[in-house]
XYZ file of C-alpha atoms in Angstrom:
651
model
C 6.224 24.477 15.931
C 4.752 22.321 18.730
C 2.065 20.897 16.450
C 4.535 20.223 13.614
C 7.035 18.385 15.836
C 4.206 16.427 17.473
C 3.117 15.192 14.037
C 6.667 14.442 12.884
C 7.286 12.275 15.959
C 4.170 10.226 15.179
C 5.034 9.914 11.469
C 8.587 8.742 12.031
C 8.276 6.678 15.200
C 4.568 5.719 15.431
C 4.748 7.037 19.003
C 2.380 9.586 20.559
C 4.277 12.043 22.803
C 2.797 12.403 26.274
C 1.523 15.848 27.209
C 3.592 18.171 29.401
C 0.477 20.002 30.556
C -2.736 18.111 31.123
C -5.686 17.955 33.474
C -6.540 14.558 35.009
C -10.053 13.369 34.368
C -12.258 10.757 32.758
C -11.366 10.661 29.084
C -12.888 7.283 28.315
C -15.465 8.639 25.869
C -13.065 10.660 23.711
C -10.483 7.847 23.894
C -12.969 5.290 22.529
C -13.956 7.730 19.789
C -10.301 8.328 18.918
C -9.538 4.598 18.797
C -12.617 3.896 16.677
C -11.732 6.648 14.191
C -8.129 5.432 14.042
C -9.305 1.920 13.192
C -11.299 3.279 10.254
C -7.985 4.529 8.842
C -6.067 1.336 9.668
C -4.485 2.385 12.991
C -5.108 1.600 16.663
C -3.965 2.796 20.085
C -1.708 0.464 22.043
C -2.866 -0.692 25.478
C -0.627 1.848 27.250
C -1.727 4.699 24.990
C -5.400 3.798 25.478
C -5.017 3.725 29.259
C -3.076 7.017 29.236
C -5.759 8.972 27.362
C -8.422 7.424 29.608
C -6.930 9.270 32.582
C -6.987 12.728 30.943
C -9.795 15.234 30.625
C -11.278 15.693 27.181
C -10.376 19.394 27.208
C -6.650 18.748 27.674
C -6.476 16.166 24.858
C -8.532 17.894 22.152
C -5.543 19.342 20.262
C -3.606 16.079 20.551
C -6.526 14.059 19.188
C -6.849 16.406 16.195
C -3.100 16.205 15.493
C -3.060 12.410 15.803
C -5.933 11.953 13.352
C -4.519 14.473 10.862
C -1.121 12.747 10.976
C -2.300 9.187 10.342
C -4.602 10.344 7.569
C -1.694 12.110 5.857
C 0.467 9.013 6.277
C -1.827 6.818 4.176
C -3.245 9.539 1.874
C -6.654 9.850 3.524
C -6.316 13.613 4.117
C -7.727 14.341 0.633
C -10.850 13.247 -1.249
C -10.176 10.550 -3.829
C -12.784 10.794 -6.563
C -12.793 8.619 -9.707
C -13.926 9.554 -13.215
C -16.041 6.394 -13.582
C -18.371 6.579 -10.608
C -18.838 2.779 -10.308
C -15.125 1.926 -10.639
C -14.020 -0.851 -10.816
C -17.458 -1.897 -12.086
C -19.093 -0.690 -15.317
C -15.876 0.594 -16.901
C -16.562 0.773 -20.669
C -14.250 -0.232 -23.486
C -11.971 2.596 -24.566
C -13.487 3.089 -28.029
C -17.000 2.861 -26.610
C -16.158 5.559 -24.052
C -14.547 7.862 -26.608
C -17.546 7.468 -28.923
C -19.812 8.429 -26.036
C -17.727 11.570 -25.387
C -17.831 12.522 -29.100
C -21.616 12.073 -29.222
C -21.978 14.251 -26.141
C -19.745 16.921 -27.755
C -21.796 16.926 -30.977
C -24.967 17.478 -28.954
C -23.337 20.368 -27.108
C -23.841 23.683 -29.028
C -20.566 25.088 -27.679
C -18.416 22.237 -29.002
C -20.411 20.787 -31.906
C -18.782 22.868 -34.671
C -15.198 22.225 -33.533
C -15.719 18.474 -33.117
C -17.533 18.221 -36.461
C -14.503 19.794 -38.153
C -12.132 17.426 -36.304
C -14.216 14.450 -37.468
C -13.797 15.615 -41.045
C -10.002 15.800 -40.617
C -9.922 12.378 -38.947
C -8.073 13.641 -35.856
C -9.987 14.112 -32.597
C -8.462 16.038 -29.694
C -9.783 14.328 -26.557
C -9.190 17.483 -24.520
C -11.749 19.358 -26.667
C -14.511 16.942 -25.637
C -16.516 18.591 -22.804
C -17.179 15.282 -21.068
C -13.599 14.022 -21.236
C -11.087 14.395 -18.391
C -13.368 16.190 -15.911
C -15.311 14.711 -13.022
C -18.966 14.278 -13.977
C -20.109 13.796 -10.374
C -19.260 14.999 -6.868
C -17.392 13.075 -4.211
C -20.661 12.762 -2.300
C -22.214 11.106 -5.382
C -19.309 8.644 -5.437
C -19.891 7.709 -1.790
C -23.594 7.130 -2.464
C -22.829 4.888 -5.440
C -20.623 2.486 -3.428
C -21.476 0.012 -0.718
C -19.674 0.178 2.600
C -16.337 -1.642 2.680
C -16.325 -5.197 3.983
C -13.476 -5.369 6.515
C -11.236 -8.433 6.472
C -9.044 -9.799 9.250
C -5.942 -9.398 7.094
C -6.584 -5.699 6.439
C -3.816 -3.481 7.756
C -3.822 -2.363 11.408
C -0.861 -0.289 12.597
C -0.367 0.219 16.347
C 0.379 3.677 17.760
C 2.437 3.433 20.960
C 2.837 5.856 23.844
C 6.088 7.788 23.737
C 7.982 10.113 26.058
C 7.416 13.864 26.353
C 7.722 15.948 23.192
C 11.064 17.535 24.263
C 12.496 14.077 25.024
C 11.228 12.572 21.756
C 12.568 15.623 19.886
C 16.023 15.147 21.417
C 16.017 11.460 20.483
C 14.970 12.231 16.904
C 17.548 15.034 16.681
C 20.357 12.703 17.735
C 19.075 9.978 15.414
C 19.117 12.297 12.383
C 22.351 14.098 13.309
C 24.249 10.859 13.926
C 22.769 9.057 10.917
C 25.438 6.870 9.280
C 23.815 7.387 5.861
C 23.025 10.600 3.926
C 19.608 12.142 4.591
C 17.080 13.401 2.054
C 16.043 17.042 1.774
C 13.023 16.731 4.066
C 15.098 15.053 6.764
C 17.723 17.810 6.533
C 14.984 20.437 6.895
C 13.632 18.659 9.970
C 17.159 18.339 11.368
C 17.530 22.118 11.141
C 14.251 22.682 12.994
C 15.239 20.187 15.679
C 18.696 21.762 16.000
C 17.019 25.049 16.936
C 14.947 23.269 19.591
C 17.890 21.246 20.937
C 20.572 23.932 20.674
C 21.280 24.153 24.420
C 21.287 20.372 24.905
C 24.429 18.208 24.672
C 25.332 17.878 21.007
C 25.933 14.565 19.201
C 29.387 13.150 19.830
C 29.816 12.024 16.235
C 28.337 13.497 13.046
C 29.404 11.259 10.170
C 27.601 13.047 7.340
C 29.054 16.418 6.323
C 25.658 17.683 5.113
C 24.248 17.094 8.604
C 27.116 19.020 10.127
C 26.474 21.949 7.775
C 22.802 22.079 8.794
C 23.699 22.088 12.494
C 26.423 24.688 11.909
C 23.906 26.998 10.251
C 21.797 26.979 13.397
C 24.865 27.396 15.614
C 26.149 30.302 13.524
C 22.793 32.088 13.644
C 22.770 31.693 17.439
C 26.430 32.681 17.924
C 27.611 29.225 19.040
C 30.959 27.595 18.288
C 31.021 25.936 14.862
C 31.736 22.237 14.344
C 34.216 22.301 11.448
C 37.480 20.589 10.572
C 37.854 21.020 6.788
C 37.565 23.966 4.373
C 34.726 22.135 2.628
C 32.696 22.381 5.857
C 32.803 26.160 5.426
C 31.825 25.872 1.758
C 28.821 23.667 2.574
C 27.731 26.037 5.332
C 27.983 29.025 2.964
C 25.853 27.193 0.384
C 23.228 26.489 3.028
C 23.230 30.124 4.166
C 22.561 31.055 0.526
C 19.673 28.562 0.195
C 21.851 26.507 -2.150
C 22.847 22.853 -2.508
C 24.588 21.618 0.643
C 25.757 18.491 -1.234
C 27.770 20.736 -3.611
C 26.468 18.860 -6.657
C 24.606 21.864 -8.086
C 25.963 25.405 -8.350
C 24.960 27.870 -5.648
C 24.474 31.598 -6.163
C 25.998 32.977 -2.984
C 24.275 35.798 -1.148
C 25.890 38.930 0.221
C 26.507 37.993 3.835
C 26.324 40.470 6.741
C 29.723 41.632 8.002
C 29.582 39.640 11.265
C 28.834 36.439 9.315
C 31.708 37.082 6.900
C 34.151 37.612 9.772
C 33.024 34.434 11.506
C 33.363 32.295 8.348
C 36.766 33.724 7.406
C 38.124 33.352 10.929
C 36.948 29.741 11.086
C 38.492 29.044 7.669
C 41.773 30.619 8.774
C 41.931 28.431 11.894
C 41.359 25.248 9.861
C 44.198 25.979 7.402
C 46.475 27.236 10.170
C 46.129 23.928 12.034
C 46.401 21.748 8.898
C 48.024 23.485 5.892
C 47.745 20.245 3.888
C 43.971 20.803 3.746
C 44.543 23.512 1.165
C 44.584 20.608 -1.281
C 40.825 20.228 -0.736
C 40.277 23.574 -2.459
C 41.216 22.178 -5.893
C 38.080 20.045 -5.964
C 35.731 23.039 -5.782
C 37.796 25.867 -7.272
C 34.920 27.652 -9.030
C 32.684 27.587 -5.960
C 35.528 28.938 -3.812
C 36.217 31.778 -6.237
C 32.586 32.894 -6.150
C 32.402 32.512 -2.374
C 35.669 34.397 -1.881
C 34.214 37.382 -3.714
C 31.157 37.388 -1.419
C 33.275 37.045 1.724
C 35.720 39.818 0.661
C 38.572 37.675 1.970
C 41.318 40.060 0.806
C 39.949 42.815 3.046
C 40.972 40.802 6.110
C 44.777 40.837 5.996
C 45.030 39.482 9.549
C 43.764 36.105 8.385
C 46.394 35.222 5.809
C 45.673 31.489 5.846
C 42.115 32.174 4.696
C 43.521 34.309 1.884
C 45.599 31.298 0.780
C 42.311 29.492 0.109
C 41.334 32.053 -2.521
C 44.887 32.107 -3.897
C 44.713 28.345 -4.483
C 41.245 28.600 -6.026
C 42.508 31.272 -8.450
C 45.653 29.237 -9.239
C 47.852 32.046 -7.877
C 49.234 29.477 -5.452
C 49.881 25.924 -6.567
C 49.022 23.145 -4.142
C 49.384 19.640 -5.432
C 46.461 17.759 -3.948
C 46.634 14.183 -2.737
C 44.053 13.288 -5.397
C 46.450 14.521 -8.104
C 49.336 12.497 -6.691
C 47.151 9.392 -6.577
C 46.092 9.840 -10.200
C 49.754 10.103 -11.220
C 50.543 6.869 -9.373
C 47.731 5.031 -11.176
C 48.853 6.486 -14.514
C 52.362 5.124 -13.829
C 50.903 1.710 -12.967
C 52.734 1.843 -9.635
C 50.616 -0.170 -7.205
C 52.925 0.239 -4.202
C 52.954 4.022 -4.584
C 49.167 4.092 -5.062
C 48.625 2.020 -1.912
C 51.083 4.123 0.067
C 49.303 7.363 -0.828
C 45.790 5.986 -0.325
C 46.533 4.258 2.977
C 46.388 7.625 4.770
C 42.866 8.233 3.457
C 40.689 5.156 4.176
C 37.573 6.515 2.475
C 39.493 7.372 -0.681
C 41.220 3.981 -0.516
C 37.848 2.229 -0.645
C 36.563 4.418 -3.473
C 39.598 3.297 -5.487
C 39.537 -0.365 -4.443
C 38.188 -1.485 -7.837
C 41.099 0.244 -9.582
C 43.590 -1.221 -7.107
C 42.277 -4.735 -7.731
C 42.581 -4.246 -11.491
C 46.143 -2.970 -11.095
C 46.982 -5.810 -8.695
C 46.077 -8.434 -11.311
C 49.116 -7.469 -13.344
C 51.415 -5.943 -10.703
C 50.935 -8.355 -7.776
C 48.350 -8.229 -5.022
C 50.458 -9.138 -1.960
C 50.888 -5.584 -0.691
C 47.177 -4.825 -1.239
C 45.890 -7.788 0.775
C 48.479 -7.173 3.458
C 47.298 -3.630 4.211
C 43.570 -4.126 3.550
C 42.693 -5.406 7.094
C 44.276 -2.280 8.607
C 42.383 0.046 6.274
C 38.990 -1.644 6.620
C 39.031 -1.132 10.392
C 38.962 2.636 9.830
C 36.059 2.673 7.339
C 32.360 3.106 8.270
C 30.220 -0.031 7.910
C 28.055 1.713 5.312
C 31.067 2.159 3.030
C 32.165 -1.463 3.511
C 28.702 -2.712 2.529
C 28.510 -0.321 -0.411
C 31.859 -1.483 -1.812
C 30.900 -5.122 -1.222
C 27.704 -4.616 -3.232
C 29.752 -2.976 -6.001
C 32.244 -5.845 -6.115
C 29.475 -8.461 -6.134
C 28.225 -6.896 -9.361
C 31.755 -7.013 -10.782
C 31.797 -10.808 -10.560
C 29.556 -11.055 -13.600
C 30.129 -10.023 -17.195
C 27.518 -7.426 -18.187
C 26.983 -5.205 -21.207
C 25.507 -2.251 -19.349
C 25.944 -0.249 -16.155
C 22.998 1.452 -14.439
C 23.413 4.644 -12.412
C 20.872 6.368 -10.157
C 21.596 9.816 -8.732
C 20.291 11.500 -5.561
C 17.209 12.726 -7.468
C 16.458 9.071 -8.411
C 17.049 9.807 -12.107
C 18.418 6.725 -13.850
C 20.694 6.363 -16.868
C 22.545 3.500 -18.569
C 26.040 3.351 -20.103
C 28.085 0.640 -21.795
C 30.311 -1.536 -19.591
C 33.933 -1.122 -20.669
C 35.847 -2.260 -17.579
C 37.894 -5.448 -17.459
C 36.601 -8.253 -15.227
C 38.081 -8.618 -11.731
C 39.522 -11.873 -10.446
C 36.902 -13.892 -8.495
C 39.721 -15.190 -6.279
C 40.828 -11.648 -5.380
C 37.228 -10.561 -4.714
C 36.786 -13.628 -2.473
C 39.809 -12.550 -0.394
C 38.390 -9.027 -0.109
C 35.007 -10.375 1.005
C 36.645 -12.542 3.679
C 38.338 -9.441 5.097
C 35.094 -7.446 4.948
C 33.022 -10.163 6.634
C 35.525 -10.619 9.458
C 35.553 -6.884 10.156
C 31.747 -6.627 10.144
C 31.409 -9.621 12.489
C 34.023 -8.138 14.829
C 31.948 -4.955 15.062
C 28.807 -6.791 16.163
C 28.181 -7.162 19.865
C 28.185 -10.778 21.111
C 24.681 -12.266 20.928
C 23.897 -15.641 22.517
C 20.750 -16.233 20.501
C 19.045 -14.270 17.729
C 15.633 -14.749 16.126
C 15.079 -13.033 12.774
C 11.714 -12.742 11.038
C 12.223 -14.200 7.555
C 10.531 -11.155 5.984
C 13.386 -8.973 7.293
C 15.733 -10.835 4.955
C 13.931 -9.244 1.994
C 14.606 -5.677 3.145
C 17.631 -4.022 1.542
C 20.138 -2.298 3.804
C 19.841 1.453 3.108
C 23.234 2.854 2.112
C 21.766 6.318 1.489
C 18.472 8.086 2.147
C 19.085 10.962 -0.271
C 16.541 9.672 -2.760
C 14.141 8.181 -0.238
C 10.558 9.413 -0.569
C 8.532 10.413 2.467
C 5.476 8.322 3.177
C 4.070 5.221 4.844
C 6.005 1.907 4.934
C 8.606 3.283 2.527
C 11.427 0.777 2.017
C 14.950 1.085 0.603
C 15.351 0.498 -3.124
C 15.646 -3.219 -3.852
C 13.550 -4.318 -0.871
C 10.868 -6.927 -1.475
C 7.465 -7.155 0.228
C 4.938 -9.977 -0.207
C 1.551 -9.322 -1.844
C -1.378 -11.163 -0.280
C -4.549 -9.779 -1.891
C -5.804 -11.049 -5.227
C -6.691 -7.517 -6.399
C -3.871 -5.000 -6.765
C -5.065 -1.399 -6.841
C -2.662 1.455 -7.656
C -3.583 5.051 -6.962
C -2.107 8.484 -7.591
C -3.179 11.882 -6.348
C -1.907 15.243 -7.503
C -2.876 18.863 -7.017
C -1.615 21.510 -9.396
C -0.167 24.741 -8.056
C -0.585 27.416 -10.722
C -1.129 25.890 -14.190
C -3.274 23.083 -15.592
C -1.481 19.802 -14.893
C -2.283 16.342 -16.224
C -0.679 13.229 -14.726
C -1.462 9.781 -16.111
C -1.362 6.551 -14.134
C -0.417 3.545 -16.256
C 0.696 -0.054 -15.823
C 2.724 -2.294 -18.140
C 2.331 -6.087 -18.059
C 5.403 -8.037 -19.221
C 6.242 -11.718 -19.719
C 9.318 -13.527 -18.349
C 11.437 -12.098 -21.202
C 10.283 -8.521 -20.471
C 8.146 -8.488 -23.605
C 4.902 -6.520 -23.428
C 1.670 -8.483 -23.032
C -0.685 -5.552 -22.536
C -1.020 -2.304 -20.605
C -3.570 -0.159 -18.796
C -3.722 3.600 -19.300
C -6.112 6.315 -20.487
C -5.797 4.784 -23.977
C -6.591 1.270 -22.718
C -9.009 1.573 -19.805
C -10.318 -1.998 -19.850
C -8.494 -5.305 -20.361
C -9.258 -8.928 -19.498
C -7.254 -8.588 -16.269
C -7.661 -4.965 -15.246
C -9.539 -1.672 -15.149
C -8.527 1.998 -15.275
C -10.648 4.496 -13.330
C -10.612 7.090 -16.146
C -8.420 9.961 -17.272
C -8.455 13.223 -15.301
C -6.754 16.046 -17.197
C -6.605 18.848 -14.620
C -6.367 19.097 -10.843
C -7.099 22.600 -9.476
C -8.698 21.004 -6.403
C -6.776 17.728 -6.614
C -7.406 14.619 -8.713
C -7.009 10.850 -8.383
C -6.613 7.950 -10.790
C -6.765 4.229 -10.013
C -5.841 0.957 -11.689
C -7.180 -2.455 -10.664
C -5.340 -5.626 -11.717
C -6.695 -9.086 -10.954
C -3.585 -11.075 -10.044
C -5.376 -14.416 -10.386
C -6.355 -13.687 -13.996
C -3.353 -11.854 -15.437
C -0.918 -13.883 -17.556
C 2.118 -11.676 -16.973
C 5.301 -12.200 -14.980
C 5.976 -8.524 -14.213
C 3.695 -5.527 -13.576
C 5.285 -2.073 -13.678
C 3.085 0.862 -12.624
C 4.193 4.277 -13.876
C 3.152 7.885 -13.440
C 3.598 10.076 -16.529
C 3.654 13.863 -16.676
C 1.481 14.521 -19.723
C 1.357 18.307 -19.344
C 1.824 21.087 -16.836
C 3.901 21.137 -13.664
C 6.613 18.596 -12.871
C 6.577 16.308 -9.845
C 8.746 18.828 -7.974
C 6.593 21.844 -8.842
C 3.066 20.628 -8.069
C 1.428 21.444 -4.768
C 1.228 17.738 -3.856
C 1.645 14.359 -5.555
C 1.810 10.835 -4.198
C 1.495 7.193 -5.261
C 0.411 4.102 -3.378
C -1.191 0.732 -3.734
C -3.889 -1.244 -1.955
C -4.469 -4.965 -1.532
C -8.087 -5.979 -2.024
C -10.154 -9.117 -2.537
C -13.043 -9.606 -4.991
C -15.611 -9.821 -2.190
C -14.565 -6.504 -0.622
C -16.813 -3.568 -1.484
C -16.098 0.021 -0.556
C -14.865 3.162 -2.276
C -12.078 3.242 -4.865
C -9.807 4.448 -2.044
C -10.045 2.745 1.352
C -7.294 3.620 3.890
C -7.410 0.274 5.734
C -6.341 -1.546 2.561
C -3.390 0.771 1.785
C -0.136 -1.196 1.810
C 2.111 1.775 1.112
C 1.857 5.426 0.102
C 4.702 7.822 -0.660
C 5.394 11.185 -2.261
C 6.384 11.474 -5.925
C 8.857 14.381 -5.935
C 11.730 13.214 -8.133
C 13.432 14.999 -10.999
C 12.056 13.415 -14.172
C 8.838 13.171 -16.166
C 8.145 9.442 -15.674
C 8.032 7.859 -12.201
C 8.540 4.110 -11.729
C 7.702 3.393 -8.064
C 7.824 -0.418 -7.908
C 7.801 -3.600 -9.965
C 5.489 -6.476 -9.070
C 6.876 -9.950 -9.710
C 5.168 -13.342 -9.896
C 7.046 -16.500 -9.005
C 6.289 -19.897 -10.531
C 3.685 -20.712 -7.879
C 1.498 -17.673 -8.591
C 2.817 -15.858 -5.514
C 3.386 -12.140 -5.961
C 5.810 -9.677 -4.412
C 6.629 -5.990 -4.842
C 10.211 -4.841 -5.388
C 11.043 -1.196 -4.686
C 12.445 0.873 -7.552
C 11.693 4.539 -6.763
C 13.386 5.754 -9.954
C 12.550 8.413 -12.527
C 13.076 8.523 -16.271
C 13.864 11.856 -17.892
C 11.025 11.428 -20.361
C 9.954 14.164 -22.768
C 9.156 17.779 -21.791
C 5.441 16.942 -22.194
C 2.989 14.369 -23.576
C 4.651 11.408 -21.863
C 2.670 8.227 -22.466
C 3.183 4.598 -21.602
C 3.226 3.732 -25.321
C 6.262 5.967 -25.959
C 8.337 5.060 -22.910
C 7.451 1.351 -22.649
C 10.721 0.192 -24.213
C 12.819 2.470 -21.991
C 10.964 1.241 -18.925
């Protein structure tokens, strides 16, 4: 656990925790070696960190040095060996037809494959996977190193500073509070880490405010297992906790198969549920939203066996429709159906979050029924809503100012889908009034600042409204963020390692003009173009495999470049042992291996639900300046044999 938390602190904060136990000494030699090795991966010790390790004995820092190096290598993808099919890549990459002809000739000269390939030639259909030379490395990683000159370092290559932090327990507490009090939803990996940190920080003062219900469920799981008081105030808190105890979906989006809980756990959950309903009977209305889940959970908890907790039994009665409770959501829907704006506002005003989720509908209703009452109460409601929700609704309303034919949705798994737009337009005047109220509230929440200097690059970073679909990795930005591209050579890379069955991922790139029309593409079917090179197709990855694409930004004629990762066969992105994507910025004069960590701009895991990953889009402005815009979305694709040619139009 110590080693894992040590690494997590470095990954998330770029701080090295100081050691609780160490022996003073002269550590100058090992410190210089550590700093030198870090620089070869694109990192460096800060002045304070360098001086700190100088004062420690080599023996007391050995484990820390190993953990530091392992962590930074994992961050940028240097913890694995990146081989390329074409040993001289990006040089000496043949034309596609020339390469395939070479593979066929090799197969015909091979006694084991000659007969099969001869028959395929007669039929006119060649299966590339039957060619012995195709899709498998023809050289070792050591051969690749020998074939390439040493990289030429440039001043503008990436150097990331590692700072000296506090002790591991102190850094763990800070990270625990940061995750627990996060104002935006966390992704699955963050929730897992939160649970581990909750175990470590269980006896410490707990966060004063936990805005996200999923976070509260994770902390409650740890508290329940250690017989501590639970932090609950709604029946849904109990439902989320039960899902988590059953290794199910804490977000309640997917169905959970509840386990048979031990008797002491059942009693604790039922008693807590009884107390919640006893204090606030109106909260029985929450049950209607998740009736089926409550019915299944009630059976596992054996609620009817505990007659002393009658309020908890009412929960199951409502779920089974034996007791009718008219929820506030039902009353609100009736008010909208009646077209009664005053009644709708009156009901929603007691539930600020629900009010904001229905603000679009209220504005539509106000256009025909009068908006005075809406704009009168809005300032009172907005003061009770989290800033994240205000910004989210503002973004939504900004999009409603324009007439569009389509709506795009992206779920927590980053899967995207498109539907027709059938809503009426909102009044720009009404939206302007709403924005004025929003902006005043946001400014009122900011602390007074006499002077503020903002780096202009910060203005291109999107405010994260949720981290549910955020990928883990290095310099990962929120969807919609823009980062400048400085190198003239753009090099994409993917790495994957199959778990149990043969798995083939394909790295591709589509080049589009200003009207999103295809100019050309790079993939295993088009490995060489006037502006780019593909490193060659690898069709299996029992020990891990890499593919690369080079694009010369000064030669390409396109406006947009969209890299994609396609599941051709085998395990999905979620099922493989490991898979990640990244890109490097290079210059023509730089030598080096296909993968060089100091030139990595970003690297992140590909773990979404879908068969085609679209990490980023690269955009050229009129002055030949390039930037990368974060997408991090997944297309459903086909069950297998996904290729850039078949999903180009969808992309």
